[in-house]
Amino acid sequence: MAFFVPSHSRPECHVTSNVVLMTTSAAVPTGSEGAIAQGAHVTDRLVEANQRYAEAFTDPGMDARPVLHVAVVACMDARLDLHKALGLQLGDCHTIRNAGGVVTDDVIRSLTISQRKLGTRSVVLIHHTGCGLEALTEDFRTELEMEIGQRPAWAVESFRDVDQDVRQSMQRVRTSPFLLHTDDVRGFVFDVRTGRLREVDPA
């Protein structure tokens, strides 16, 4: 399915439409520029990359309010390059990610702040095929309790039917008493093999 979203190219926000074809290319460059030195920490590599980024950085002059007034809730899976895949630029949206992209109390907290204090009105929910949560159960909490002597207070939020979990997430957003805008809530499944979004019928 093609998913159309507006985007902008300049601060004055001339709006165009972009067809979403999600890419999953997360390959680390090969050769010397992509190699991590023996014994080096990955974090060191990230810090070095930031130094190069900062040298060319210029303040875009934006405030904290997303230009497109949209919040995207998605899985933390490294194969989802949300900004590139959705045709989004810096400042366009709020991005909220967790394991599974499920709507938890903390996601509601972020969405509430996003809507009430920073002006977003639309919510896009993105799950994906081959999610790690499909291989887990709530027994994971029991395993942790047996290992460390303390049971986590949080739920694993595992699932077997990705479409049904998207529907559950949409329902949690739409029924939250804390959110001001629940009329434009749409859910999708990202196919990790094709890179495309498929919209889930909320019914």
PDB file of C-alpha atoms in Angstrom, residues 32-146:
ATOM      1  CA  SER A  32      37.951   1.280   7.043  1.00  0.00           C
ATOM      2  CA  GLU A  33      35.333   4.024   7.354  1.00  0.00           C
ATOM      3  CA  GLY A  34      32.708   1.633   8.702  1.00  0.00           C
ATOM      4  CA  ALA A  35      34.940  -0.583  10.768  1.00  0.00           C
ATOM      5  CA  ILE A  36      35.014  -0.388  14.533  1.00  0.00           C
ATOM      6  CA  ALA A  37      38.550  -0.666  15.810  1.00  0.00           C
ATOM      7  CA  GLN A  38      39.362  -3.700  17.917  1.00  0.00           C
ATOM      8  CA  GLY A  39      38.469  -2.943  21.515  1.00  0.00           C
ATOM      9  CA  ALA A  40      36.792   0.370  20.665  1.00  0.00           C
ATOM     10  CA  HIS A  41      33.338   1.144  22.006  1.00  0.00           C
ATOM     11  CA  VAL A  42      30.428   1.701  19.656  1.00  0.00           C
ATOM     12  CA  THR A  43      29.592   4.819  21.651  1.00  0.00           C
ATOM     13  CA  ASP A  44      33.010   6.259  20.761  1.00  0.00           C
ATOM     14  CA  ARG A  45      32.129   5.845  17.114  1.00  0.00           C
ATOM     15  CA  LEU A  46      28.842   7.675  17.643  1.00  0.00           C
ATOM     16  CA  VAL A  47      30.582  10.537  19.436  1.00  0.00           C
ATOM     17  CA  GLU A  48      33.095  10.844  16.613  1.00  0.00           C
ATOM     18  CA  ALA A  49      30.266  10.915  14.090  1.00  0.00           C
ATOM     19  CA  ASN A  50      28.600  13.666  16.080  1.00  0.00           C
ATOM     20  CA  GLN A  51      31.745  15.753  15.975  1.00  0.00           C
ATOM     21  CA  ARG A  52      31.745  15.575  12.173  1.00  0.00           C
ATOM     22  CA  TYR A  53      28.024  16.355  12.122  1.00  0.00           C
ATOM     23  CA  ALA A  54      28.449  19.367  14.401  1.00  0.00           C
ATOM     24  CA  GLU A  55      31.145  20.851  12.170  1.00  0.00           C
ATOM     25  CA  ALA A  56      28.626  21.257   9.361  1.00  0.00           C
ATOM     26  CA  PHE A  57      25.593  21.926  11.573  1.00  0.00           C
ATOM     27  CA  THR A  58      23.625  25.138  11.310  1.00  0.00           C
ATOM     28  CA  ASP A  59      20.740  26.082  13.581  1.00  0.00           C
ATOM     29  CA  PRO A  60      17.531  25.563  11.552  1.00  0.00           C
ATOM     30  CA  GLY A  61      15.740  28.141  13.720  1.00  0.00           C
ATOM     31  CA  MET A  62      12.851  25.854  14.635  1.00  0.00           C
ATOM     32  CA  ASP A  63      10.940  25.611  17.870  1.00  0.00           C
ATOM     33  CA  ALA A  64       9.779  22.359  19.469  1.00  0.00           C
ATOM     34  CA  ARG A  65       6.430  22.235  17.645  1.00  0.00           C
ATOM     35  CA  PRO A  66       6.377  19.700  14.786  1.00  0.00           C
ATOM     36  CA  VAL A  67       5.693  21.391  11.453  1.00  0.00           C
ATOM     37  CA  LEU A  68       3.246  18.704  10.293  1.00  0.00           C
ATOM     38  CA  HIS A  69       1.444  18.428  13.667  1.00  0.00           C
ATOM     39  CA  VAL A  70       1.841  14.644  13.673  1.00  0.00           C
ATOM     40  CA  ALA A  71       3.230  12.104  16.146  1.00  0.00           C
ATOM     41  CA  VAL A  72       4.511   8.745  14.898  1.00  0.00           C
ATOM     42  CA  VAL A  73       4.565   5.775  17.292  1.00  0.00           C
ATOM     43  CA  ALA A  74       6.700   2.921  15.996  1.00  0.00           C
ATOM     44  CA  CYS A  75       8.743  -0.090  16.964  1.00  0.00           C
ATOM     45  CA  MET A  76      12.371   0.442  17.917  1.00  0.00           C
ATOM     46  CA  ASP A  77      13.452  -2.131  15.290  1.00  0.00           C
ATOM     47  CA  ALA A  78      16.675  -0.944  13.647  1.00  0.00           C
ATOM     48  CA  ARG A  79      15.329  -1.753  10.178  1.00  0.00           C
ATOM     49  CA  LEU A  80      12.799   1.095  10.316  1.00  0.00           C
ATOM     50  CA  ASP A  81      14.310   4.364   9.076  1.00  0.00           C
ATOM     51  CA  LEU A  82      11.176   6.348   9.755  1.00  0.00           C
ATOM     52  CA  HIS A  83      12.212   9.803   8.600  1.00  0.00           C
ATOM     53  CA  LYS A  84      13.567   8.612   5.283  1.00  0.00           C
ATOM     54  CA  ALA A  85      10.762   6.115   4.749  1.00  0.00           C
ATOM     55  CA  LEU A  86       7.962   8.581   5.444  1.00  0.00           C
ATOM     56  CA  GLY A  87       9.526  11.463   3.547  1.00  0.00           C
ATOM     57  CA  LEU A  88       9.970  13.436   6.753  1.00  0.00           C
ATOM     58  CA  GLN A  89      12.505  16.146   7.433  1.00  0.00           C
ATOM     59  CA  LEU A  90      13.956  17.566  10.607  1.00  0.00           C
ATOM     60  CA  GLY A  91      11.218  19.264  12.586  1.00  0.00           C
ATOM     61  CA  ASP A  92       8.302  17.571  10.811  1.00  0.00           C
ATOM     62  CA  CYS A  93       7.062  15.223  13.528  1.00  0.00           C
ATOM     63  CA  HIS A  94       7.404  13.721  16.955  1.00  0.00           C
ATOM     64  CA  THR A  95       8.743  10.164  16.887  1.00  0.00           C
ATOM     65  CA  ILE A  96       7.964   7.859  19.827  1.00  0.00           C
ATOM     66  CA  ARG A  97       9.546   4.402  19.715  1.00  0.00           C
ATOM     67  CA  ASN A  98       9.579   1.351  21.957  1.00  0.00           C
ATOM     68  CA  ALA A  99       9.731  -2.439  21.705  1.00  0.00           C
ATOM     69  CA  GLY A 100       6.838  -3.393  19.442  1.00  0.00           C
ATOM     70  CA  GLY A 101       5.589   0.137  18.916  1.00  0.00           C
ATOM     71  CA  VAL A 102       2.773  -0.634  21.347  1.00  0.00           C
ATOM     72  CA  VAL A 103       0.774   2.082  23.074  1.00  0.00           C
ATOM     73  CA  THR A 104       1.789   1.884  26.730  1.00  0.00           C
ATOM     74  CA  ASP A 105       1.130   4.350  29.550  1.00  0.00           C
ATOM     75  CA  ASP A 106       4.435   6.032  28.746  1.00  0.00           C
ATOM     76  CA  VAL A 107       3.468   6.419  25.086  1.00  0.00           C
ATOM     77  CA  ILE A 108       0.204   8.034  26.223  1.00  0.00           C
ATOM     78  CA  ARG A 109       2.309  10.350  28.416  1.00  0.00           C
ATOM     79  CA  SER A 110       4.407  11.403  25.414  1.00  0.00           C
ATOM     80  CA  LEU A 111       1.364  11.796  23.156  1.00  0.00           C
ATOM     81  CA  THR A 112      -0.413  13.880  25.784  1.00  0.00           C
ATOM     82  CA  ILE A 113       2.515  16.280  26.020  1.00  0.00           C
ATOM     83  CA  SER A 114       2.845  16.247  22.236  1.00  0.00           C
ATOM     84  CA  GLN A 115      -0.778  17.241  21.731  1.00  0.00           C
ATOM     85  CA  ARG A 116      -1.491  19.496  24.666  1.00  0.00           C
ATOM     86  CA  LYS A 117       1.782  21.421  24.794  1.00  0.00           C
ATOM     87  CA  LEU A 118       3.295  21.090  21.326  1.00  0.00           C
ATOM     88  CA  GLY A 119       0.356  21.191  18.965  1.00  0.00           C
ATOM     89  CA  THR A 120       0.190  17.780  17.288  1.00  0.00           C
ATOM     90  CA  ARG A 121      -3.194  16.532  16.105  1.00  0.00           C
ATOM     91  CA  SER A 122      -2.596  13.335  14.100  1.00  0.00           C
ATOM     92  CA  VAL A 123      -1.239   9.989  15.324  1.00  0.00           C
ATOM     93  CA  VAL A 124       0.358   7.357  13.077  1.00  0.00           C
ATOM     94  CA  LEU A 125       1.037   3.897  14.566  1.00  0.00           C
ATOM     95  CA  ILE A 126       3.542   1.577  12.871  1.00  0.00           C
ATOM     96  CA  HIS A 127       4.157  -2.077  13.729  1.00  0.00           C
ATOM     97  CA  HIS A 128       6.082  -4.439  11.442  1.00  0.00           C
ATOM     98  CA  THR A 129       6.358  -8.027  10.286  1.00  0.00           C
ATOM     99  CA  GLY A 130       8.855 -10.305  11.994  1.00  0.00           C
ATOM    100  CA  CYS A 131       8.725  -8.371  15.272  1.00  0.00           C
ATOM    101  CA  GLY A 132      10.710  -9.788  18.187  1.00  0.00           C
ATOM    102  CA  LEU A 133       7.722  -9.407  20.506  1.00  0.00           C
ATOM    103  CA  GLU A 134       5.973 -12.185  18.576  1.00  0.00           C
ATOM    104  CA  ALA A 135       8.547 -14.624  19.987  1.00  0.00           C
ATOM    105  CA  LEU A 136       8.132 -13.517  23.611  1.00  0.00           C
ATOM    106  CA  THR A 137       5.492 -14.146  26.246  1.00  0.00           C
ATOM    107  CA  GLU A 138       4.820 -12.735  29.691  1.00  0.00           C
ATOM    108  CA  ASP A 139       6.985 -15.622  30.954  1.00  0.00           C
ATOM    109  CA  PHE A 140       9.901 -13.279  30.212  1.00  0.00           C
ATOM    110  CA  ARG A 141       9.005 -11.371  33.370  1.00  0.00           C
ATOM    111  CA  THR A 142       9.077 -14.608  35.381  1.00  0.00           C
ATOM    112  CA  GLU A 143      12.487 -15.445  33.937  1.00  0.00           C
ATOM    113  CA  LEU A 144      13.792 -12.049  35.025  1.00  0.00           C
ATOM    114  CA  GLU A 145      12.328 -12.519  38.507  1.00  0.00           C
ATOM    115  CA  MET A 146      14.042 -15.884  38.873  1.00  0.00           C
TER     116      MET A 146
END
